[in-house]
Coordinates of C-alpha atoms (C1' of nucleotides) in Angstrom, one line a residue:
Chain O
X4 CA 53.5 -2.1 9.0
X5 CA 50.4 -1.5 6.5
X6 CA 48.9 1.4 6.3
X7 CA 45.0 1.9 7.4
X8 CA 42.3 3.2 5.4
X9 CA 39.5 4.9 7.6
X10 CA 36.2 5.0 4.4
X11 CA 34.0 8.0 5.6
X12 CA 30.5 6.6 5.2
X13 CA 28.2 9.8 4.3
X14 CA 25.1 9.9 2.1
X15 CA 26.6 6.6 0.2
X16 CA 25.3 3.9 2.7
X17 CA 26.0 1.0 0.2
X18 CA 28.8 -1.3 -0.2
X19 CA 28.6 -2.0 -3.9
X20 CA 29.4 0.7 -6.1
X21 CA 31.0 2.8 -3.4
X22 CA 34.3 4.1 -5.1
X23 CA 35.5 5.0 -1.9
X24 CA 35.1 1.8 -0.4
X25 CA 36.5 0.3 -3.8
X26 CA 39.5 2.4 -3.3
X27 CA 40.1 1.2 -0.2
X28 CA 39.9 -2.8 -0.8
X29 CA 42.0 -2.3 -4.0
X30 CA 44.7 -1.1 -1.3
X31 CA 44.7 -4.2 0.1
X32 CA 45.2 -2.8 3.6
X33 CA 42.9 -2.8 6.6
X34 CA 39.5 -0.7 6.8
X35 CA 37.6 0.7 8.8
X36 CA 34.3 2.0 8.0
X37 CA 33.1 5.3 9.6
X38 CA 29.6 7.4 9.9
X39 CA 30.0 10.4 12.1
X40 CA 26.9 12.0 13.0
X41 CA 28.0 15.7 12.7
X42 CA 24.8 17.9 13.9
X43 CA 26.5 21.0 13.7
X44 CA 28.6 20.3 10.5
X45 CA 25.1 19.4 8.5
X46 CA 24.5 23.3 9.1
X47 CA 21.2 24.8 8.7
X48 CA 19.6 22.1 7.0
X49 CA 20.1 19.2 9.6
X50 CA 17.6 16.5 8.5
X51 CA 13.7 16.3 9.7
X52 CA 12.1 13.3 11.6
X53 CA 11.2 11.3 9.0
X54 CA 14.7 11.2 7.3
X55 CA 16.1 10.2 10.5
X56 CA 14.0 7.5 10.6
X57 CA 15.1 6.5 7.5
X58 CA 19.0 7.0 8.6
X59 CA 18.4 4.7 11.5
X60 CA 17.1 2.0 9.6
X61 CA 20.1 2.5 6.6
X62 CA 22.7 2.5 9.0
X63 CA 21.6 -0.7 10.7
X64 CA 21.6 -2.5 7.5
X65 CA 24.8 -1.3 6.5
X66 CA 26.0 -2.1 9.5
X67 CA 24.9 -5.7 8.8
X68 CA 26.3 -5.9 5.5
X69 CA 29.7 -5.0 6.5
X70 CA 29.6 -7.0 9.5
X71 CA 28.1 -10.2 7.0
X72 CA 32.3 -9.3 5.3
X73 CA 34.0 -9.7 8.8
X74 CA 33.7 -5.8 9.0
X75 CA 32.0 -3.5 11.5
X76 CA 30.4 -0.3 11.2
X77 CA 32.1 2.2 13.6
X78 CA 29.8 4.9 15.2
X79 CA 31.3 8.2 16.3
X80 CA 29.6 11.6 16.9
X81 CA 30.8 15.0 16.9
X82 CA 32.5 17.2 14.5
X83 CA 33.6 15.3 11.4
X84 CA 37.2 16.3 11.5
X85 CA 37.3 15.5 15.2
X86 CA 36.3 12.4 14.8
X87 CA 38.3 10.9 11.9
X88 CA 41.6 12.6 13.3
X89 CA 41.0 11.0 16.6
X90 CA 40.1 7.6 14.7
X91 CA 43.3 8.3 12.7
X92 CA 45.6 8.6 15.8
X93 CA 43.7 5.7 17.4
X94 CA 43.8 3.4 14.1
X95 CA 46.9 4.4 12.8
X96 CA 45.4 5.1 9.5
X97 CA 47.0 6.7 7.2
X98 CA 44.0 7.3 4.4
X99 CA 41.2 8.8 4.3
X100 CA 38.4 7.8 1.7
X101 CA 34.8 9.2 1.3
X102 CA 32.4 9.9 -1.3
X103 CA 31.6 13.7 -2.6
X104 CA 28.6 15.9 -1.3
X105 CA 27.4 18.7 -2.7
X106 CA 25.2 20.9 -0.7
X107 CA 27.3 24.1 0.2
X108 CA 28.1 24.4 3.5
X109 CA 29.2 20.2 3.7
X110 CA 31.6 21.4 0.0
X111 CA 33.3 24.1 2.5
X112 CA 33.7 21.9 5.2
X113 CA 34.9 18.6 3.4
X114 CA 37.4 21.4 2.0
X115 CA 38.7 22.2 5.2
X116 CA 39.0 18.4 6.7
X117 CA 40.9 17.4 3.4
X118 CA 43.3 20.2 3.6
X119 CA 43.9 19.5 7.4
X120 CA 44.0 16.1 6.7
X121 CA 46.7 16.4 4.0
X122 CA 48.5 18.5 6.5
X123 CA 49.0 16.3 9.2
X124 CA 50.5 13.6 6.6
X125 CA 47.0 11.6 6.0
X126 CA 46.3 11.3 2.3
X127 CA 42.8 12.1 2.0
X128 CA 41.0 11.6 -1.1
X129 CA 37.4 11.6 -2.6
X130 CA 35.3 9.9 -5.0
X131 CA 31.9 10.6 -6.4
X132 CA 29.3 7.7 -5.8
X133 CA 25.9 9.7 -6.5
X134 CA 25.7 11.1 -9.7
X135 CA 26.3 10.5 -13.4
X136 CA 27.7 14.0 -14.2
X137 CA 29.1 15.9 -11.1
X138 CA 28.6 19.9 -11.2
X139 CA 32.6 20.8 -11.7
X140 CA 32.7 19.0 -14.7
X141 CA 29.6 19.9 -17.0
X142 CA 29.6 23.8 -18.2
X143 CA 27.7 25.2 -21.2
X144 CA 29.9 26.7 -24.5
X145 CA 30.5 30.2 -22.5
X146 CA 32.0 28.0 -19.7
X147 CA 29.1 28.7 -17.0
X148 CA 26.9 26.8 -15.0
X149 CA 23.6 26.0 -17.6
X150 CA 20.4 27.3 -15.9
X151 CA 18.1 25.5 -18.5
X152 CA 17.4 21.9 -18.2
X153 CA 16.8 20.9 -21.5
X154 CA 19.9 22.3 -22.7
X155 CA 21.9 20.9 -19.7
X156 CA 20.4 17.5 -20.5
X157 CA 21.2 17.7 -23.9
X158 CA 24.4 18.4 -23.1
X159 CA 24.9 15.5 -20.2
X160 CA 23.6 12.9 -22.5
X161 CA 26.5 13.1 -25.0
X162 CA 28.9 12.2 -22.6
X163 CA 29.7 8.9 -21.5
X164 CA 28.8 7.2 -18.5
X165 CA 30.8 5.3 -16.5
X166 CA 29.6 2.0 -15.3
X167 CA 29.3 1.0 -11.3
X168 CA 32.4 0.6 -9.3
X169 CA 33.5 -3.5 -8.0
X170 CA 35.8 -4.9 -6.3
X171 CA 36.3 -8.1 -4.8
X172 CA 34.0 -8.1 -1.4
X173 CA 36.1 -10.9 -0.1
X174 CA 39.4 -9.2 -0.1
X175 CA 38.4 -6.9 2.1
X176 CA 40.8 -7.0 5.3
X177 CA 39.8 -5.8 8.7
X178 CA 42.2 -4.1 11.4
X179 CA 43.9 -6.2 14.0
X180 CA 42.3 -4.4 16.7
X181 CA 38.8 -2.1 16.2
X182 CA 38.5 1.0 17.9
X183 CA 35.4 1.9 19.9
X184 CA 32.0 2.7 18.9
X185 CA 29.0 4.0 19.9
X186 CA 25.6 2.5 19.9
X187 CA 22.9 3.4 17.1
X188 CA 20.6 3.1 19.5
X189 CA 22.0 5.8 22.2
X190 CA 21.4 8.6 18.8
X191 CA 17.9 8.9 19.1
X192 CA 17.3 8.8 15.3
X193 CA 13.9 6.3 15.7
X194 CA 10.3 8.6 17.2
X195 CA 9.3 8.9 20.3
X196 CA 5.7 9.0 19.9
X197 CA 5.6 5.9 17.2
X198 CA 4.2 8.0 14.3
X199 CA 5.5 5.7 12.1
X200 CA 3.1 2.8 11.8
X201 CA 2.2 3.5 8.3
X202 CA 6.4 4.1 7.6
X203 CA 7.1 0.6 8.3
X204 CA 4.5 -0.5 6.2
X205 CA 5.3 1.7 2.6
X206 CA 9.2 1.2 2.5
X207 CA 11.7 -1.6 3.6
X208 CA 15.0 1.3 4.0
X209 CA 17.5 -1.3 3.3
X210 CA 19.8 -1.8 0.4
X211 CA 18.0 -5.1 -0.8
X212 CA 14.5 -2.8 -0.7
X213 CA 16.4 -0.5 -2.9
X214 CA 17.2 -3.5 -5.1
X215 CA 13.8 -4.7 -5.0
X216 CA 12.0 -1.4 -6.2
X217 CA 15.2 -1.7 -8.9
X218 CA 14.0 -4.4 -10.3
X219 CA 10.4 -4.0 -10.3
X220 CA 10.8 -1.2 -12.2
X221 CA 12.9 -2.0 -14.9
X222 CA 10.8 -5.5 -15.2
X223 CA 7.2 -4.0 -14.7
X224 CA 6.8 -0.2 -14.3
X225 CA 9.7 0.9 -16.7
X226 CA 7.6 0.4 -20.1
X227 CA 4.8 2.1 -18.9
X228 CA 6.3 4.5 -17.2
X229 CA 5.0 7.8 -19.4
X230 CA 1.6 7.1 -18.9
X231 CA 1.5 6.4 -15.3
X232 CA 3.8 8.4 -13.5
X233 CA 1.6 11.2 -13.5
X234 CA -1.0 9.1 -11.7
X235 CA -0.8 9.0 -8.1
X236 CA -3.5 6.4 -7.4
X237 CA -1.5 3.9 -9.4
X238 CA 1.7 2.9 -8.7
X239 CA 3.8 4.3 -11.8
X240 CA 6.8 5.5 -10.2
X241 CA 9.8 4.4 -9.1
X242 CA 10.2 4.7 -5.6
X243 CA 13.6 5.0 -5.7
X244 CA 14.0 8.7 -4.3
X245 CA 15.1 8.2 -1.3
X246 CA 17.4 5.2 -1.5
X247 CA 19.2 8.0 -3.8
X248 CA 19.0 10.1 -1.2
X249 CA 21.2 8.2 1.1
X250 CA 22.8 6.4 -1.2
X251 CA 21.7 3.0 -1.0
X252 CA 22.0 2.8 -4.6
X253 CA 23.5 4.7 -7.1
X254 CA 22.5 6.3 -10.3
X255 CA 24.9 4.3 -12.3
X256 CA 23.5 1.5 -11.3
X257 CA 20.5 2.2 -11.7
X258 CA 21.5 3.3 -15.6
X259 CA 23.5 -0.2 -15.7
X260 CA 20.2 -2.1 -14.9
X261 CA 18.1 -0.1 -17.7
X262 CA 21.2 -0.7 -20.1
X263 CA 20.9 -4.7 -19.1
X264 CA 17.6 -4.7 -19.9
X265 CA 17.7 -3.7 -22.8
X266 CA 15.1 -0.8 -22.4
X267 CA 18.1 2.1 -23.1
X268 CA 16.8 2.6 -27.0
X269 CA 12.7 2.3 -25.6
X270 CA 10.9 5.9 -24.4
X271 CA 9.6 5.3 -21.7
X272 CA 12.6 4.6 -20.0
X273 CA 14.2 7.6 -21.3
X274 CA 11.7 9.7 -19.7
X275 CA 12.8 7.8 -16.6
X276 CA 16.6 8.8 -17.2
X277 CA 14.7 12.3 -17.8
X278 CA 13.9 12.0 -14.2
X279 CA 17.0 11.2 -13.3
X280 CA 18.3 13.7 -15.2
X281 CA 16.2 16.5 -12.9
X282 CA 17.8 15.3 -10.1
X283 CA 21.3 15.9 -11.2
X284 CA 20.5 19.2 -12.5
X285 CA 19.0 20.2 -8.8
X286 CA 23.0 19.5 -7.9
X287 CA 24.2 21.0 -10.6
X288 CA 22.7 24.5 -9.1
X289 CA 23.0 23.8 -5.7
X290 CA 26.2 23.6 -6.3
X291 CA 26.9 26.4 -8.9
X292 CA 24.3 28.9 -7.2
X293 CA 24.5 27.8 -3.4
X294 CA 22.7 30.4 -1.9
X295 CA 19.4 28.9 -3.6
X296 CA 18.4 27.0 -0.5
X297 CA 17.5 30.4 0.9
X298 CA 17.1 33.0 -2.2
X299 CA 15.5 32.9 -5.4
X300 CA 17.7 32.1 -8.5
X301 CA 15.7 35.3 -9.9
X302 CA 16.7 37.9 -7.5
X303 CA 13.9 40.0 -8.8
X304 CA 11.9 37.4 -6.4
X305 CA 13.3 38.8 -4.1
X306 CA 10.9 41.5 -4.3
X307 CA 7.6 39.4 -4.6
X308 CA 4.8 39.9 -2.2
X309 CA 4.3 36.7 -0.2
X310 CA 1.7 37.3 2.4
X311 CA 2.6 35.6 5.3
X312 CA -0.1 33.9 7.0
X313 CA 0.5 30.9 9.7
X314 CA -2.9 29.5 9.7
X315 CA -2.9 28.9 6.0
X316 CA 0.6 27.2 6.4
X317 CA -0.9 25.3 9.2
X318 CA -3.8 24.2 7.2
X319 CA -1.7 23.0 4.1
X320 CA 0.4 21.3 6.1
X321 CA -2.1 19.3 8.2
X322 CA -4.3 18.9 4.7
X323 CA -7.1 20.8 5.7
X324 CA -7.2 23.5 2.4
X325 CA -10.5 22.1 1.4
X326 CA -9.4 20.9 -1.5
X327 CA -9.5 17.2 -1.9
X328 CA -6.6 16.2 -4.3
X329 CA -4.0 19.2 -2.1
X330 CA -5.1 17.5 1.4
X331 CA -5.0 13.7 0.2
X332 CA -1.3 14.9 -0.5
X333 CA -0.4 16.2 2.7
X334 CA -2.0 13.8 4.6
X335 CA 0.1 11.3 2.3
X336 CA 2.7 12.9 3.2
X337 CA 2.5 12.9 7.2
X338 CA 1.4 9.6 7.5
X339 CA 4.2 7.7 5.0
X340 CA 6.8 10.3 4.4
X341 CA 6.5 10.3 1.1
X342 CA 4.1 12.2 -1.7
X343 CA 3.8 10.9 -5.4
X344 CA 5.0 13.6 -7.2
X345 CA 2.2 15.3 -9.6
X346 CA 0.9 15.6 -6.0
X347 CA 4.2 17.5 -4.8
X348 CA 3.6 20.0 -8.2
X349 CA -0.5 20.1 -7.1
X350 CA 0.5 20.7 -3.4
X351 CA 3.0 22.9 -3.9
X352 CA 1.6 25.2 -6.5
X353 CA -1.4 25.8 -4.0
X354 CA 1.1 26.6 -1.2
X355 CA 3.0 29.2 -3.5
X356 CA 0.0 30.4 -5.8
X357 CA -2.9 30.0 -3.9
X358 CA -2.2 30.7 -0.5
X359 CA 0.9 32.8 -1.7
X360 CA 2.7 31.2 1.3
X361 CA 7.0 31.7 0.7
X362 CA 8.2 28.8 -0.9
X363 CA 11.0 28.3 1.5
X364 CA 8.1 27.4 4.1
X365 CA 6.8 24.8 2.0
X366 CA 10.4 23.8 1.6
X367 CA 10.5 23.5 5.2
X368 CA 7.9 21.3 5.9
X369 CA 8.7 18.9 3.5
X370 CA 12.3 19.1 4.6
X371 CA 11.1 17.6 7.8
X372 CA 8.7 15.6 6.5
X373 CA 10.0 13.7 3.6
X374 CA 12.1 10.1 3.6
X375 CA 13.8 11.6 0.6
X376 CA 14.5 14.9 1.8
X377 CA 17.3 16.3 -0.3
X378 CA 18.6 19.6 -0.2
X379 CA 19.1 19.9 -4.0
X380 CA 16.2 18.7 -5.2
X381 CA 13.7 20.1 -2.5
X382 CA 15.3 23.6 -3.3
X383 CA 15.1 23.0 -7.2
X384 CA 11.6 21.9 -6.7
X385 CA 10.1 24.8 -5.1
X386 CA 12.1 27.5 -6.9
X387 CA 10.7 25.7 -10.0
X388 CA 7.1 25.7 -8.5
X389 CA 7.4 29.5 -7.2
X390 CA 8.5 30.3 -10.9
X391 CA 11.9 31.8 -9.1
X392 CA 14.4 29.1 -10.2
X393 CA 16.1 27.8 -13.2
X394 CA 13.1 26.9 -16.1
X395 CA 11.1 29.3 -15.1
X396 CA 7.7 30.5 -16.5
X397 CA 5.2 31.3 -13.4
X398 CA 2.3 31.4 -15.4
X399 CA 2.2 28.2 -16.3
X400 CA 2.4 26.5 -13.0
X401 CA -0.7 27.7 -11.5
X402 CA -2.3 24.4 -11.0
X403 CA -5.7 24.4 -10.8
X404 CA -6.6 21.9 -8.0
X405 CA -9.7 20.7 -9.6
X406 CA -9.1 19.6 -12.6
X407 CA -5.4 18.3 -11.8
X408 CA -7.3 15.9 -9.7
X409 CA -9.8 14.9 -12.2
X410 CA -7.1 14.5 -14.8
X411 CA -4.4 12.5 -12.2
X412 CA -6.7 10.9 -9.9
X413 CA -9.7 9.6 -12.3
X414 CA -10.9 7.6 -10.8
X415 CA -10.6 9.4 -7.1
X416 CA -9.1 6.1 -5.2
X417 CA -5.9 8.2 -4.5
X418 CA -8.3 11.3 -2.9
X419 CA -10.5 8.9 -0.9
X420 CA -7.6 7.0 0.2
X421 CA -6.1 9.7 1.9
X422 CA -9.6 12.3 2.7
X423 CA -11.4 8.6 3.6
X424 CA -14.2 11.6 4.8
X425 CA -15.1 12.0 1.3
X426 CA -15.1 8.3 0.3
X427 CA -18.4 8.5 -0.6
X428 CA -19.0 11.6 -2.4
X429 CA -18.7 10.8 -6.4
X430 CA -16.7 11.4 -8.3
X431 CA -18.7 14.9 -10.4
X432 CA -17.9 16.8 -6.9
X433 CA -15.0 14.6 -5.5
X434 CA -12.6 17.5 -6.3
X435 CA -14.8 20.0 -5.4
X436 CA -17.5 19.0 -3.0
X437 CA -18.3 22.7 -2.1
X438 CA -20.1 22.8 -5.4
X439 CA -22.3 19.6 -4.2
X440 CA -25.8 20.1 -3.1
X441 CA -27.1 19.7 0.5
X442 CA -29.0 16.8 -0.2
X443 CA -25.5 15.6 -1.9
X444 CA -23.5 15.9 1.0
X445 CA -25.8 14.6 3.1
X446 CA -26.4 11.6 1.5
X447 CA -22.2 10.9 1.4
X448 CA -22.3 11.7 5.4
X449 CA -20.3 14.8 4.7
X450 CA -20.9 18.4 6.7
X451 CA -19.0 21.2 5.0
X452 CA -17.3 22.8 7.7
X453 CA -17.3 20.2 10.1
X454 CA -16.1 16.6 8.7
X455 CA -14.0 18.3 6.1
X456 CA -13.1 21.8 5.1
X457 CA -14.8 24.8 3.3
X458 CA -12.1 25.7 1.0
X459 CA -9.7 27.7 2.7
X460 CA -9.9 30.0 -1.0
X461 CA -11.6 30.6 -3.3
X462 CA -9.7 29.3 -6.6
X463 CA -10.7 31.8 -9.3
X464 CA -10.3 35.3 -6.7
X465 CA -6.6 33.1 -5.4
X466 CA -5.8 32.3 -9.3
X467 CA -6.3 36.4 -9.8
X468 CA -4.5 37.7 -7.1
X469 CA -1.2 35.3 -7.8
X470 CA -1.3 36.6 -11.5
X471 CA -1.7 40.0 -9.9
X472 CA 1.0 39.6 -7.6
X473 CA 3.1 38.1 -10.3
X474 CA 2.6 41.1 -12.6
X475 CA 4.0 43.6 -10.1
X476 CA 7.4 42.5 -9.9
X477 CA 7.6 43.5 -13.8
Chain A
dT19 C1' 5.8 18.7 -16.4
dT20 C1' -0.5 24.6 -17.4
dT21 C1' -4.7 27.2 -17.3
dT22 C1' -8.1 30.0 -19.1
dG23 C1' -11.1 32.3 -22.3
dA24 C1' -12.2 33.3 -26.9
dG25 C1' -13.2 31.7 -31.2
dT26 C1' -14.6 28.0 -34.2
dT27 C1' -16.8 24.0 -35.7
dG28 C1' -19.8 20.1 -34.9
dT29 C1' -23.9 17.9 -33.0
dT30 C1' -28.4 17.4 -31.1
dC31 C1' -33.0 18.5 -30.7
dG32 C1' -37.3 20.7 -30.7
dA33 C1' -40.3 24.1 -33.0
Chain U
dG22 C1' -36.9 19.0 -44.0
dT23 C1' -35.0 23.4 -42.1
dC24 C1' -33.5 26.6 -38.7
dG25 C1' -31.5 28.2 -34.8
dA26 C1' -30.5 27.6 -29.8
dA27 C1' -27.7 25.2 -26.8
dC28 C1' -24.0 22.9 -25.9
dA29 C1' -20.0 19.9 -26.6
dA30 C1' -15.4 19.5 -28.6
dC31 C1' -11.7 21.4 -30.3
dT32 C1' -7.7 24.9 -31.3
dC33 C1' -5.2 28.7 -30.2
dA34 C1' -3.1 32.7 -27.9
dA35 C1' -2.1 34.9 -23.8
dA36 C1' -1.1 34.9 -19.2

DNA sequence: TTTTGAGTTGTTCGA
DNA sequence: GTCGAACAACTCAAA
């Protein structure tokens, strides 16, 4: 009797350069493919509305895929080590395989399943399938985590990296009999209320959209990519964020295609790979410093004087600050899941700075807003923002919301996209229509106050008190 | 992956 | 033609 090996599908929701899934076919015994929705095992930070969209869609395609091999995609739910010991007893399996995670509190548990695993005779093993230099093996010269980027980057980019994981699709053998599984549709992962008109339209969450945006990027966007990645009314970037996320393509592939190209020696791609490079620094100190979802890297933050106020947080989030180039983000953001990021570092600033709103509730609400919601990089992000996290200097990144939108936006098609209200103010008090005439406003159909805004603050008096506030924790 | 204000230099334009 | 006011354009240091 061959053995069976059970592949744990997690955040790796792809088929081709899943090591785990490689693993498993170079056995040459039967598999069967697993995603366990584990509410309680995802601990604090179970995922927000928008990435369960997302999830729903991904798991129906990889469902598809496998199926399109002669395979299935079996659906349990419940605790993860429930589940794959009761699909071990009923399969007869006698593997394990999944892919590595690294947020905190899924490292502890993935410990625990492994070592009962091994216990009761089932040789469980992992594999990482989403990133280029995993945490546990890069340390600076004094053998600790690296808390710079640059230096970590530096570092990173003399090692090698290894290309994507294939085998042969078509070997893949299936199990005699299947055991049960339950129906995507009976989780609930799709809205209620269909909010997500506008989803449908901005992303296809399927690995050959993930493909797709792939290619268009190493054939158009990647030799441009410098200039217009800062600009959020053209469409610089990659849009690859949340495919990371869940995996429905890899970093390594994504270096193999810029290698095939030929674009590895140009610089603008680099300062794609740069990106890149960010996000596997955010795992780097999640994993190294994992209390940093909920406390500043600098514990003297610890001490800094947020003033709590719901209505502000309430207004940032619905994009009602007043301030045309924050709002057009939120608003962005609630209606496709998704913000361009410039507008993230505008939005962001003006949550932390200018409302001095706790970054963890900005974190928050783009935890349940985002597609791309990922616990290492949203954490990274707004530690870096708040000036609490690893590369910090908080004086730099007060943004002024003004003239990042003149700079970024132009042309103000990005602003009058999402704040259509303003579409016909121009552009000399598009960013700042408070400082527009009556006979102005009128004449662009606009009634401070009432179609849009008066700034929630004022930005000179909100630019002092942050720098005050920032000064007292010296 | 910034902003601001001060200081400097350059340009324009009218007296 | 010259002068100086006003302002734009730039650099730099500090926050």
């Amino acid at each position: 009797m061959d053995g069976t090996t059970v592949v744990w599908f997690r955040k790796d929701l792809r088929i081709e350069d899943n090591p785990a899934m490689v693993a498993a076919i170079r056995r040459k015994c039967s598999v069967i493919p697993v995603f366990i929705q584990d509410e309680n095992g995802e601990g604090p930070a179970f995922p927000g509305g928008a990435s369960r969209w997302w999830l729903h869609h991904a798991l129906t395609d990889l469902a598809k895929e496998l199926k399109a091999l002669g395979s299935r995609l079996i659906l349990r739910k419940g605790s993860s080590l429930e589940c794959l010991k009761s699909l071990v007893n009923e399969s007869k399996a006698d593997h394990v395989y999944w892919n590595r995670r690294y947020e905190p509190s899924i490292v502890e548990r993935d410990k625990r399943i492994k070592a009962d695993l091994k216990q009761n005779g089932i040789a469980a093993k992992s594999f990482n399938a989403s990133l280029l230099f995993e945490p546990h093996e890069i340390q600076n010269k004094a053998g600790k985590p690296f808390q710079v980027f640059t230096r970590y980057w530096e570092h990173c980019r003399q090692r090698p990296i290894s290309a994507p994981e294939q085998a042969s699709l078509k070997t893949l053998k299936t199990p005699r009999t299947w055991p049960a599984s339950e129906r995507l549709e009976d989780w609930s992962l799709l809205p209620e209320i269909p909010w997500d008109a506008e989803f449908s339209c901005r992303w296809k969450p399927n690995r050959s959209g993930a493909i797709e945006f792939l290619d268009r990027f190493t054939e158009a966007k990647a030799r441009s990519y410098s200039e217009k990645r800062n600009r959020p009314d053209l469409d610089g970037t990659s849009s690859l964020s949340p495919y990371l996320h869940f995996g429905q393509i890899g970093p390594r592939e994504i270096y193999a295609k810029i290698a095939d190209a030929k674009l590895l020696n140009l610089e603008n791609p680099q300062v794609f790979l740069t990106e890149i490079g960010w996000r596997e620094f955010s795992h780097h100190l999640l994993y190294h410093f994992p209390d940093t979802p909920e406390l500043p890297l600098r514990s003297k933050f610890q001490e800094f004087p947020w003033r709590r106020n719901k209505s502000f947080l309430k207004a940032w989030q619905k994009g009602e600050t007043g301030y045309p180039i924050v709002d057009a983000g939120m608003r962005q953001l609630w209606e496709t899941g998704w913000m361009h990021n410039r507008v993230r570092m505008i939005t962001a600033s003006f949550l932390v700075k200018h409302l001095l709103q706790p970054w963890q509730d900005g974190a928050a609400w783009f935890w349940d807003t985002l597609v791309d919601a990922d616990l290492a990089n949203n954490t990274q992000g707004w530690q870096w923002t708040a000036g609490c996290g690893a590369d910090a200097s908080p004086y730099f990144r007060i943004f002024n919301p003004i003239t990042q939108g003149q700079k970024f936006d132009p042309n103000g098609s990005y602003t009058k996209r999402w704040v259509p209200e303003l579409k016909e103010l121009s552009l000399k008090h598009l960013f700042s229509p408070w400082t527009a005439d009556t006979s102005t406003l009128e004449a662009a159909k606009i009634a401070l106050g009432k179609s849009y805004p008066m700034p929630i603050v004022d930005h000179a008096e909100a630019r002092e008190k942050a720098l005050a506030a920032f000064r007292s924790l010296k």
